Coordinates of C-alpha atoms and ligand atoms in Angstrom, one line a residue:
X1 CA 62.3 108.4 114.3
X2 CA 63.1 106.4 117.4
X3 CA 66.4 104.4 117.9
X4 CA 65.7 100.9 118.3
X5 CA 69.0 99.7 119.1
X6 CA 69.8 97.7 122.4
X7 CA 73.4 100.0 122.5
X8 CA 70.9 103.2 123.5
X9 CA 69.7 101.8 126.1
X10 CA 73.1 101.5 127.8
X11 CA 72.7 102.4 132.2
X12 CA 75.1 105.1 131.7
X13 CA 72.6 107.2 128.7
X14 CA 69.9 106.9 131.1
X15 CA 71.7 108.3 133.6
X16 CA 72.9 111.6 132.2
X17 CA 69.3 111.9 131.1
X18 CA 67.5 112.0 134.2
X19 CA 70.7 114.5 135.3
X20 CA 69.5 116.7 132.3
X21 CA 65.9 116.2 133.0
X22 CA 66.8 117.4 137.0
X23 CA 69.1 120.6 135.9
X24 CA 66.3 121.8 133.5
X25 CA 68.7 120.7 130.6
X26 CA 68.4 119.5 127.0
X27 CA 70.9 116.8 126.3
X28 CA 71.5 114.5 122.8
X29 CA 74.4 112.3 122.3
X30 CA 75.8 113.2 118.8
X31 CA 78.6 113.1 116.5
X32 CA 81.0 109.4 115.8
X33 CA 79.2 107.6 118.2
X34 CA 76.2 107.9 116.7
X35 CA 77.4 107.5 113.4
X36 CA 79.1 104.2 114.6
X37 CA 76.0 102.9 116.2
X38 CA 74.3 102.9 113.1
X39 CA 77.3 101.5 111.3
X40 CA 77.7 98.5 113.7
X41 CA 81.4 99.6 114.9
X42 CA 82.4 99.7 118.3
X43 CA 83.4 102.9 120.2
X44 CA 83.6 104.1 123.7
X45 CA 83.9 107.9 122.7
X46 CA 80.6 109.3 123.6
X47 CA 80.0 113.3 123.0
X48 CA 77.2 114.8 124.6
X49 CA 76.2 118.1 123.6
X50 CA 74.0 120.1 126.0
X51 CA 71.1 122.6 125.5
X52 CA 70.0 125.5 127.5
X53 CA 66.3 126.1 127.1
X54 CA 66.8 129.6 126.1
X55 CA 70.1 130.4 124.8
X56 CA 70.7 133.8 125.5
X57 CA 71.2 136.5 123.1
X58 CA 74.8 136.3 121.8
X59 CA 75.2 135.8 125.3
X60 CA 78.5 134.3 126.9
X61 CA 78.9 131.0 127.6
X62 CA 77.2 129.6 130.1
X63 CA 79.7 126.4 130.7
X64 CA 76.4 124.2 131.0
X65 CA 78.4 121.0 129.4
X66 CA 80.5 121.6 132.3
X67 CA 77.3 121.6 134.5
X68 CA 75.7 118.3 133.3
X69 CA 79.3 116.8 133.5
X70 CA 79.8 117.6 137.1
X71 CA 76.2 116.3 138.3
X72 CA 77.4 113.1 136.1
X73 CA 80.3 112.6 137.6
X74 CA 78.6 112.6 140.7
X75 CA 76.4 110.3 139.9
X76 CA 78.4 107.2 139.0
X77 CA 80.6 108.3 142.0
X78 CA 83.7 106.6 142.9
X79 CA 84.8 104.9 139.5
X80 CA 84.3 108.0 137.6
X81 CA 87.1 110.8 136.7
X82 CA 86.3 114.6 136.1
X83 CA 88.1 116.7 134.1
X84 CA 87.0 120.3 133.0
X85 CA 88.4 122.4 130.5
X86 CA 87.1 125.9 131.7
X87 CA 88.6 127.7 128.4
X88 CA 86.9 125.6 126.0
X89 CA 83.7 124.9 128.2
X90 CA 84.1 121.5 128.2
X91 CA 84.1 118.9 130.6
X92 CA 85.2 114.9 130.1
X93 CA 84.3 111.8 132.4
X94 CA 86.1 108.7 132.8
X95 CA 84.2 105.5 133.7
X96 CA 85.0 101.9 133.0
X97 CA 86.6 102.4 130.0
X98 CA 84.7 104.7 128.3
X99 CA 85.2 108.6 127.6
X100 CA 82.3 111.2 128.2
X101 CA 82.3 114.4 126.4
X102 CA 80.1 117.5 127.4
X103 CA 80.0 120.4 125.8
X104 CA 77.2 123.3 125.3
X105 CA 75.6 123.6 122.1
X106 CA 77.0 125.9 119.7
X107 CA 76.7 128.7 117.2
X108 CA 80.3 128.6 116.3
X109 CA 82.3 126.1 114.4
X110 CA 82.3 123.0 116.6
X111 CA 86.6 122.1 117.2
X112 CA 86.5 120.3 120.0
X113 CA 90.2 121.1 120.7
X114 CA 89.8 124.5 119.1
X115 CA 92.2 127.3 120.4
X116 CA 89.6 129.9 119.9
X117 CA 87.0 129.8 123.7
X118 CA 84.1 129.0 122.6
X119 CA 81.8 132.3 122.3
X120 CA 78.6 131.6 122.1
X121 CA 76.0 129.2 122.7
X122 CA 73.3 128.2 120.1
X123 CA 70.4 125.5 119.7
X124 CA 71.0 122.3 119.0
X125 CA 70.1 123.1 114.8
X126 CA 72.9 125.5 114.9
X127 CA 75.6 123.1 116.8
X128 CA 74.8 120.5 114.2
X129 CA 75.1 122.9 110.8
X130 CA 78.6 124.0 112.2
X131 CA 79.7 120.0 112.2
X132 CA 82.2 118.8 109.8
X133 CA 79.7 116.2 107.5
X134 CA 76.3 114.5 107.6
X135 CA 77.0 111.1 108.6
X136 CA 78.6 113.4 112.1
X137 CA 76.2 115.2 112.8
X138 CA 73.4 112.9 113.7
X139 CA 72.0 113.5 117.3
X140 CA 69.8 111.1 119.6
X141 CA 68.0 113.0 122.6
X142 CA 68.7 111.5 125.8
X143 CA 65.7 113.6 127.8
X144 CA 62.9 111.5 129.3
X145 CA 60.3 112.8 127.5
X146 CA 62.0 111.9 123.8
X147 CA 64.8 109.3 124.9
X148 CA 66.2 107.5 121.8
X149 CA 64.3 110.3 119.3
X150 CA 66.8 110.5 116.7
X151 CA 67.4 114.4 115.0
X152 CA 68.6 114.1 111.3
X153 CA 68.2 117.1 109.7
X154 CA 70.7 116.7 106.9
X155 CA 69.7 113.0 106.3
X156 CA 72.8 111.5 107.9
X157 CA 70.9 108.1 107.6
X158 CA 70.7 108.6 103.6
X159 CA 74.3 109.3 102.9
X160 CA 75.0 106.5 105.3
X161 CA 73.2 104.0 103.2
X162 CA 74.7 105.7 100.2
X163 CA 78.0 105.4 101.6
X164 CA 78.7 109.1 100.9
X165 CA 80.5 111.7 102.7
X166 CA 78.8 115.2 102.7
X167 CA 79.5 118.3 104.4
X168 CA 75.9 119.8 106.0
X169 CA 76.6 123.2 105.1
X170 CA 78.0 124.4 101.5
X171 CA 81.6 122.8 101.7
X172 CA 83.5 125.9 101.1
X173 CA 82.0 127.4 104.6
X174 CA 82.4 123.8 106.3
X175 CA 86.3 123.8 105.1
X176 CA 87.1 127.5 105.9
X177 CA 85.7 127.0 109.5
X178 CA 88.0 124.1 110.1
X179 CA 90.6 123.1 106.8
X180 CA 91.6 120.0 108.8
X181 CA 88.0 118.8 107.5
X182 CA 89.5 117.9 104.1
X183 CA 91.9 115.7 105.8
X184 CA 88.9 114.1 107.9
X185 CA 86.7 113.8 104.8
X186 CA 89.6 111.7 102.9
X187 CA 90.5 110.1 106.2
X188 CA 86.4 108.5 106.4
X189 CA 86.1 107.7 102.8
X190 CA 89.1 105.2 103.2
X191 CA 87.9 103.9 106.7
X192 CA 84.3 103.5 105.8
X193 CA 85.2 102.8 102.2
X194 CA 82.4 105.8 101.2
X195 CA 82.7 108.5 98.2
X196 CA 83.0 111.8 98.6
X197 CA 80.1 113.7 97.5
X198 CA 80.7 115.8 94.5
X199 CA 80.3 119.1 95.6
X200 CA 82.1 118.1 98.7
X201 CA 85.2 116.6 96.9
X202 CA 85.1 120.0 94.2
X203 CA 85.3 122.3 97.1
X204 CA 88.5 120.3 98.7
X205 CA 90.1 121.3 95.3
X206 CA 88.9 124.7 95.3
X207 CA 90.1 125.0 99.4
X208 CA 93.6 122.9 99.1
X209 CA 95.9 125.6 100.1
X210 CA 94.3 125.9 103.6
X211 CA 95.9 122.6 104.5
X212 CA 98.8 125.3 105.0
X213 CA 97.4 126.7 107.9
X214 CA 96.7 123.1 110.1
X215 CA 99.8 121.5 112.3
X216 CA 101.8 118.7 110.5
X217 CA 100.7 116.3 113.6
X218 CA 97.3 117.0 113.0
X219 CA 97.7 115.9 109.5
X220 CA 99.9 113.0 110.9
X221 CA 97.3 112.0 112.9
X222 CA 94.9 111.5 110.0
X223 CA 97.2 109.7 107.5
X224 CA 98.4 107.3 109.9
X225 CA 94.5 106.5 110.4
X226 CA 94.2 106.4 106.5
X227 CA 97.3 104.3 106.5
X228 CA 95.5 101.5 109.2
X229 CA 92.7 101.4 107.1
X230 CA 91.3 98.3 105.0
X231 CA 92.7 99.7 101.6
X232 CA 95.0 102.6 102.4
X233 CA 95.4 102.9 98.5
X234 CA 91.8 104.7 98.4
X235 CA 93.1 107.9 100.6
X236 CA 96.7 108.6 98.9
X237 CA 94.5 108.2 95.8
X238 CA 92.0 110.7 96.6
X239 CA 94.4 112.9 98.3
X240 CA 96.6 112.9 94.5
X241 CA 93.0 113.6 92.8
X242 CA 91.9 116.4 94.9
X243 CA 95.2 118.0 94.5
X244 CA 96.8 118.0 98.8
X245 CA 99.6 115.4 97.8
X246 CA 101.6 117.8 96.8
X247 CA 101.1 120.2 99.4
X248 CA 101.9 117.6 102.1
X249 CA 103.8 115.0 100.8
X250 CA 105.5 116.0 97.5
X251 CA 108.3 113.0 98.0
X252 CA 105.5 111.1 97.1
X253 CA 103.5 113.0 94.8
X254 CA 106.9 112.6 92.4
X255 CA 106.5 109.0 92.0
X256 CA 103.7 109.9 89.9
X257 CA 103.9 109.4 86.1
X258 CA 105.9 107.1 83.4
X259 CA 108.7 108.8 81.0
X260 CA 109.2 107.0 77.8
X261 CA 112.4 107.5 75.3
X262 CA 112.6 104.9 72.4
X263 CA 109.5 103.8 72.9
X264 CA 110.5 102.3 76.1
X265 CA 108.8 103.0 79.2
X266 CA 108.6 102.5 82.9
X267 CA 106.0 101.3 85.6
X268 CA 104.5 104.1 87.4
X269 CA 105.8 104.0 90.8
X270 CA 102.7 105.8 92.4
X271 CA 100.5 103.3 91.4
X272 CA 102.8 100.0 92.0
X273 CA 103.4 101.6 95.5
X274 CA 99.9 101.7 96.2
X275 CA 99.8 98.2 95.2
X276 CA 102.5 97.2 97.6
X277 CA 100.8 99.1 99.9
X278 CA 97.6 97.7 100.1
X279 CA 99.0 94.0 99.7
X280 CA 100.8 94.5 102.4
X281 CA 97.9 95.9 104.7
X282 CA 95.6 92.6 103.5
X283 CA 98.0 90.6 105.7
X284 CA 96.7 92.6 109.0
X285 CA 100.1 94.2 109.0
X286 CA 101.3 97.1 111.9
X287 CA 101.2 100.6 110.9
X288 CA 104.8 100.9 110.6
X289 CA 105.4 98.2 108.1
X290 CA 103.0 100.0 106.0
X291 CA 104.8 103.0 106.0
X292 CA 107.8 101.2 104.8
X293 CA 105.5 99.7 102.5
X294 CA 104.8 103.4 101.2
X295 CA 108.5 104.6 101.1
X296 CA 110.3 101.4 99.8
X297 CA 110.4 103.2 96.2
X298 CA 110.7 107.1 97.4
X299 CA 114.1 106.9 96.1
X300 CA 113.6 106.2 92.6
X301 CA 112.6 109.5 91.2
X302 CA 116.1 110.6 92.3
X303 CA 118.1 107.4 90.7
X304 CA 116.6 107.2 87.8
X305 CA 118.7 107.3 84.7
X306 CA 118.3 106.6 80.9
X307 CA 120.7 104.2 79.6
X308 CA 120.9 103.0 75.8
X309 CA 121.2 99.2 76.3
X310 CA 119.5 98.5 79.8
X311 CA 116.3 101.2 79.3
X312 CA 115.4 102.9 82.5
X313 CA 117.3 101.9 85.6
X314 CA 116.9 103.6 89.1
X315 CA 120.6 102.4 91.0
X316 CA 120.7 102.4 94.6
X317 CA 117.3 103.5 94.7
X318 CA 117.5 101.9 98.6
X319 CA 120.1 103.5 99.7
X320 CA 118.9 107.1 98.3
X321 CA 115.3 106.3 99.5
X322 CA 116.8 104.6 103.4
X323 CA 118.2 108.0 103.3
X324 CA 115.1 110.2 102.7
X325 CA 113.6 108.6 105.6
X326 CA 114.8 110.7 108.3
X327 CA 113.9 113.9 106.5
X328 CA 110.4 112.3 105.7
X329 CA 109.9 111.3 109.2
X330 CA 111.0 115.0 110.7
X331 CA 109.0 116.7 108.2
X332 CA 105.6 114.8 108.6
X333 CA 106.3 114.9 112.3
X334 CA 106.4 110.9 112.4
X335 CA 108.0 109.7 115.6
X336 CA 112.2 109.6 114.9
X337 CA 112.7 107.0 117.2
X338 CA 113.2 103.3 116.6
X339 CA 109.9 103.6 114.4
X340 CA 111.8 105.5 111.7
X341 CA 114.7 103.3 112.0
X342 CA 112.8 100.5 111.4
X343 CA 111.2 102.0 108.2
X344 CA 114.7 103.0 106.9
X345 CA 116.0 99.8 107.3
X346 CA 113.2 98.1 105.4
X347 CA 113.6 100.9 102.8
X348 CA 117.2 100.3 103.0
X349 CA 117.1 96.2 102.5
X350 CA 114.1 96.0 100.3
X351 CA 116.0 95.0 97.0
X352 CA 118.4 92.2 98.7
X353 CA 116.7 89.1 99.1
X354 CA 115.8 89.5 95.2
X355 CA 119.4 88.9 94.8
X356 CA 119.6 86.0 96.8
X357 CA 117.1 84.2 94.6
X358 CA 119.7 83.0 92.1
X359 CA 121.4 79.3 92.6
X360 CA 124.9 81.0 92.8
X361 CA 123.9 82.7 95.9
X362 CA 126.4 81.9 98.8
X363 CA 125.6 81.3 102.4
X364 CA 127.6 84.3 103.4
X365 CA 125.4 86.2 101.7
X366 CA 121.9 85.1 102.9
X367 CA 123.8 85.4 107.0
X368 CA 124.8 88.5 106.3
X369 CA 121.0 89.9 105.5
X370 CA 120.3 87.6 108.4
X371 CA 122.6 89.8 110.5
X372 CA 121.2 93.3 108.9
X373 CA 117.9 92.1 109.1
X374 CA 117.6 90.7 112.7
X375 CA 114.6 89.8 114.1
X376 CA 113.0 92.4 111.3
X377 CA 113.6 89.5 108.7
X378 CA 110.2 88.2 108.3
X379 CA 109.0 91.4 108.3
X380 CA 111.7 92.7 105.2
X381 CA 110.5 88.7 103.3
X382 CA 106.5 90.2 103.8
X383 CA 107.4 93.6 101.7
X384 CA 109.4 91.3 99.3
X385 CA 106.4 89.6 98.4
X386 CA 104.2 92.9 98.8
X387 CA 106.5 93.8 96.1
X388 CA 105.8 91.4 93.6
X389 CA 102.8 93.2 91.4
X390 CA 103.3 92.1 87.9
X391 CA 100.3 91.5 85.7
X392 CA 102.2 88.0 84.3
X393 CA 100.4 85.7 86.4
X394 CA 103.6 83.4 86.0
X395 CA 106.1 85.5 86.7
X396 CA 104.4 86.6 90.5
X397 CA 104.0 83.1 90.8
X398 CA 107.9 82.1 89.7
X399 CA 109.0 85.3 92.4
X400 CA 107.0 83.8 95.1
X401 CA 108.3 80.1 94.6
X402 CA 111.9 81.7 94.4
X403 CA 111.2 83.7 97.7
X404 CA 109.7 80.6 98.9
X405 CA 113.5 78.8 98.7
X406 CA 115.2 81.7 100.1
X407 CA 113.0 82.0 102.9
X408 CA 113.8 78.1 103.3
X409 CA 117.5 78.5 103.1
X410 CA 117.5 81.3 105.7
X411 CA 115.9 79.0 108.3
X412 CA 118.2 76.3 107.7
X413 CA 121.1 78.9 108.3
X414 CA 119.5 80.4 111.0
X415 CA 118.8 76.9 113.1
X416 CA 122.9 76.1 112.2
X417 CA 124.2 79.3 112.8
X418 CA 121.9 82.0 115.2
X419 CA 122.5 84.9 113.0
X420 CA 119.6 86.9 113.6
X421 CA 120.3 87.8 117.3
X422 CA 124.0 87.9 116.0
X423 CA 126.4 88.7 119.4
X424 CA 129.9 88.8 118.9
X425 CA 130.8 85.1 120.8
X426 CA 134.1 87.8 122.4
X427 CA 134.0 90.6 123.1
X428 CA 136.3 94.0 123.1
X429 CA 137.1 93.9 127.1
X430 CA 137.8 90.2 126.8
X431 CA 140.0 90.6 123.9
X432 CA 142.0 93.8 125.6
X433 CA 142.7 91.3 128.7
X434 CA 144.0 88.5 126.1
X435 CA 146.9 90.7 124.4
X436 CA 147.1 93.2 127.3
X437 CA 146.0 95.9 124.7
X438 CA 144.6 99.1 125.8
X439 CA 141.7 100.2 124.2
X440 CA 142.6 100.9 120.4
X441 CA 141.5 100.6 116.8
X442 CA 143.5 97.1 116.9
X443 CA 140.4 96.0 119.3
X444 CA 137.9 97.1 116.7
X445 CA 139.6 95.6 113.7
X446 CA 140.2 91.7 115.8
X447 CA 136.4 92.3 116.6
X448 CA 135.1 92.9 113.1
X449 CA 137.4 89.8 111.8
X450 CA 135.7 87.5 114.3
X451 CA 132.3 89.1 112.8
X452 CA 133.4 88.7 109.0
X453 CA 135.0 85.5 109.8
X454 CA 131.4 83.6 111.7
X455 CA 129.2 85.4 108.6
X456 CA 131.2 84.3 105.9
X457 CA 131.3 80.9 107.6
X458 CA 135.0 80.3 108.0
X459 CA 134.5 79.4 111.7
X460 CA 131.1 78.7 113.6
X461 CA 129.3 80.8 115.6
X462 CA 131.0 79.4 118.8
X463 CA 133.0 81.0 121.5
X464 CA 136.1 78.6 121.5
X465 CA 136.2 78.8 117.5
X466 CA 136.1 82.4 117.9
X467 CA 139.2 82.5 120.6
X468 CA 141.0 80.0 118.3
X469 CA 140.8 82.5 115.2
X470 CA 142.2 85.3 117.2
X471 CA 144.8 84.0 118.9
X472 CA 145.7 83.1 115.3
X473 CA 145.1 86.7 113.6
X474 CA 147.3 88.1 116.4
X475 CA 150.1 85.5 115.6
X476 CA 150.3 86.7 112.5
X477 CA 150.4 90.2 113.1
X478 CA 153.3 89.5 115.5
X479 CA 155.5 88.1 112.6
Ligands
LIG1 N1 83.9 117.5 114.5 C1 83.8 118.4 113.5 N2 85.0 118.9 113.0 C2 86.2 118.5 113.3 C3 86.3 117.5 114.3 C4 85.1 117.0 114.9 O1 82.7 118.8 113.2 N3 87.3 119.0 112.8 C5 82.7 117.0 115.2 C6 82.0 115.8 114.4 O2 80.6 115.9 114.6 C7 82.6 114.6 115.0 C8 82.7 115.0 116.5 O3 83.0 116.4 116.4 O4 81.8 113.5 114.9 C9 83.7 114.2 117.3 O5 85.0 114.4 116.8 P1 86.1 113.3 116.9 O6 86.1 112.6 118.2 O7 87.4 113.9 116.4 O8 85.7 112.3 115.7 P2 84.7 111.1 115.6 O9 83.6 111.5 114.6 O10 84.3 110.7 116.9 O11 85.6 110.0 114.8 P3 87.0 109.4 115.2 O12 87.0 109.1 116.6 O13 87.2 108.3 114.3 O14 88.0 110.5 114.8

């Protein structure tokens, strides 16, 4: 079949063509851009994979990716950047934005980072049995005489249409060249929102344990894509079914399940943290947001406690989960920087503004989650309502209205007061020079007053107010 898509004919495809055509080369542009052609998504990833015309005899690698790159690069001149990676016989090129991959075809597992050199070269059948699943191992020729002939020989096009992930080979050789594959295979179901194929889905079961063997960031990598897709829900889901929760995320793998004593039971939290999850990804939300998303609840297995009059109760769940989040983060080799921080402050403040929802609730209290908050406020009020995932229709409706006022009251607060940027109006040096105090905890303790006195609303967030109130405080230590 010929590819009749205007995408194939791109200048830059030609080109490395009629470089092939000149070195005496095969060439076919294979793998996710492919795929994505056919799937309508854009990408500017293009691997090339290059043939000899007689691949010798279990013979060494002849670095001809690293040859077709090279005449490329020349090619398209100035504007283009070279890079080769003699180890691995590959070679990339940069050009206007877009990212050229050459390597020579091969009989080995294809890794394209692999630590292993590459051995041996093969045809082009063999480099595509050795890919990780169907729908990537499709491969358009980009030689003269064939340009745009598309090679399917595991009927990548079918499982497309079918939305189904499949590996080529029999999974459990597929997986044991490369476990990361398991992780990939989850990773496209939830992008592309496909099934995995049966077989393909029995033998990630069957192969779990290998996940041991593949670096946390790799496995990083692919949950954060899982995380950024449409419904994030469908990959934790899949990973709990085919068994590799555990194995890399057991924190979460524990929220699993309801206990019930007295015939009194509790929600599962797996499920409602999916839920919170994915309603929190609808609203196009950042990466990070949705890992708080993910942890808000991590502390519950850990609080939760049977008590005869109240049923189940999980106290300070925030605090126990806010404090998980460092050891989460280190662990799944997340970033610990101001990422993480964010994530255990969310965890951390999830469960207050449901307690500012009653009439009673005083102003200091709403500035002070102002002040916690800062400019992360709207952020924490999203989750809030993330959170909200009874099935009583009137109840999520009565929590949103209620979240509704309190959102209401913290603008009115904010415009009168500026809380969420909260400065101290003076500050430690300035108060030193007023009482000709050296530095000492007396400093600290006048400062946090100030701060106590301007969130509880005893004086307004002003600098003279603020002066006023100290002079005053020290008056009366001085008697
Ligand atoms: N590949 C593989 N096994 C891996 C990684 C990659 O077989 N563990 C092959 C697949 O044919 C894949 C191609 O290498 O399509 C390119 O890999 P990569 O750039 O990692 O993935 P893409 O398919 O391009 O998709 P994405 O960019 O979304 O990761």
């Amino acid at each position: 079949m010929t590819v009749n898509n205007p995408k194939i004919e791109a200048p830059v495809l030609h080109l490395i063509g009629e470089e092939a055509d000149r070195l005496g080369l095969e060439c076919y542009v294979i793998g996710g851009w492919v795929r994505d052609l056919f799937l309508h998504r854009p990408s500017d990833d293009i691997d090339v994979v290059v043939v000899a015309p007689q691949p010798p005899e279990g013979g060494e690698n002849s670095g001809i990716g690293i040859t077709l790159a090279d005449a490329v690069a020349k090619r398209l001149g100035k504007g283009a950047h070279l890079a080769v990676f003699k180890t691995y016989g590959t070679a990339q090129v940069k050009h206007k934005g877009m990212e050229l991959e050459f390597v020579g075809a091969r009989r080995e597992s294809y890794r394209r980072d692999s630590r292993n050199p590459i051995v041996e070269d093969g045809t082009l059948e063999e480099d595509q049995n050795r890919r990780d699943f169907t729908i990537n191992a499709m491969a358009i020729c980009l030689n003269k005489h064939s340009y745009g002939e598309l090679l399917d020989p595991f009927d990548g096009i079918g499982d497309l249409e079918r939305c189904i992930i499949k590996t080529p080979l029999d999974p459990d050789i597929t997986f044991s060249d490369d476990p990361l594959r398991m992780m990939r295979a989850i990773r496209f179901a939830t992008q592309l929102g496909f099934n995995l194929d049966g077989e393909t889905f029995d033998a990630i079961a069957r192969n779990k344990e290998r996940i041991g063997i593949i670096t946390k960031e790799r496995i990083a990598e692919e949950l954060n894509k899982i995380m950024l897709s449409r419904r994030p829900s469908e990959g934790w889901i899949l990973l709990d079914k085919t068994g590799l929760l555990p194995l890399i995320f057991p924190e979460l793998a524990a929220l699993k399940g309801v206990e019930v004593k007295e015939g009194r039971g509790h929600k599962d939290v797996f499920y409602h943290t999916l839920k919170v999850l994915d309603n929190v990804a609808e609203g196009d939300s950042g990466l990070w947001l949705r890992w708080a998303a993910l942890l808000h609840d991590i502390g519950k297995p850990r609080s939760k406690a049977w008590d005869p009059q109240a049923g189940w109760t999980f106290r300070n769940h925030n605090y126990i989960g806010a404090k998980m989040v460092p050891k989460i983060f280190a662990r799944l080799k997340l970033p610990l920087n101001e990422k993480m921080e964010y994530v255990r402050k969310m965890v951390d403040l999830h469960m207050r503004p449901i307690n500012l929802i009653e009439d009673t609730v005083t102003d200091s209290a709403v500035r002070r989650l102002l002040f916690e908050a800062g400019d992360d406020i709207d952020d924490l009020m999203l989750l809030c309502d993330a959170d909200i995932t009874s099935r009583n229709e009137q109840k999520v409706e009565r929590y949103h209205r209620n979240y509704q006022l309190v959102r209401q009251k913290m603008v009115e607060l904010e415009e009168r007061d500026r809380i969420r940027n909260f400065q101290p109006p003076v500050n430690g040096d300035e108060i030193m020079a007023m009482f000709h105090l050296e530095p000492c905890s007396l400093v600290g303790e006048l400062k946090a007053a100030v701060k106590d006195a301007i969130l509880d609303g005893v004086i307004p967030n002003e600098r003279d107010a603020a002066i006023q109130y100290i002079n005053e405080l020290w008056q009366k230590k001085q008697k």
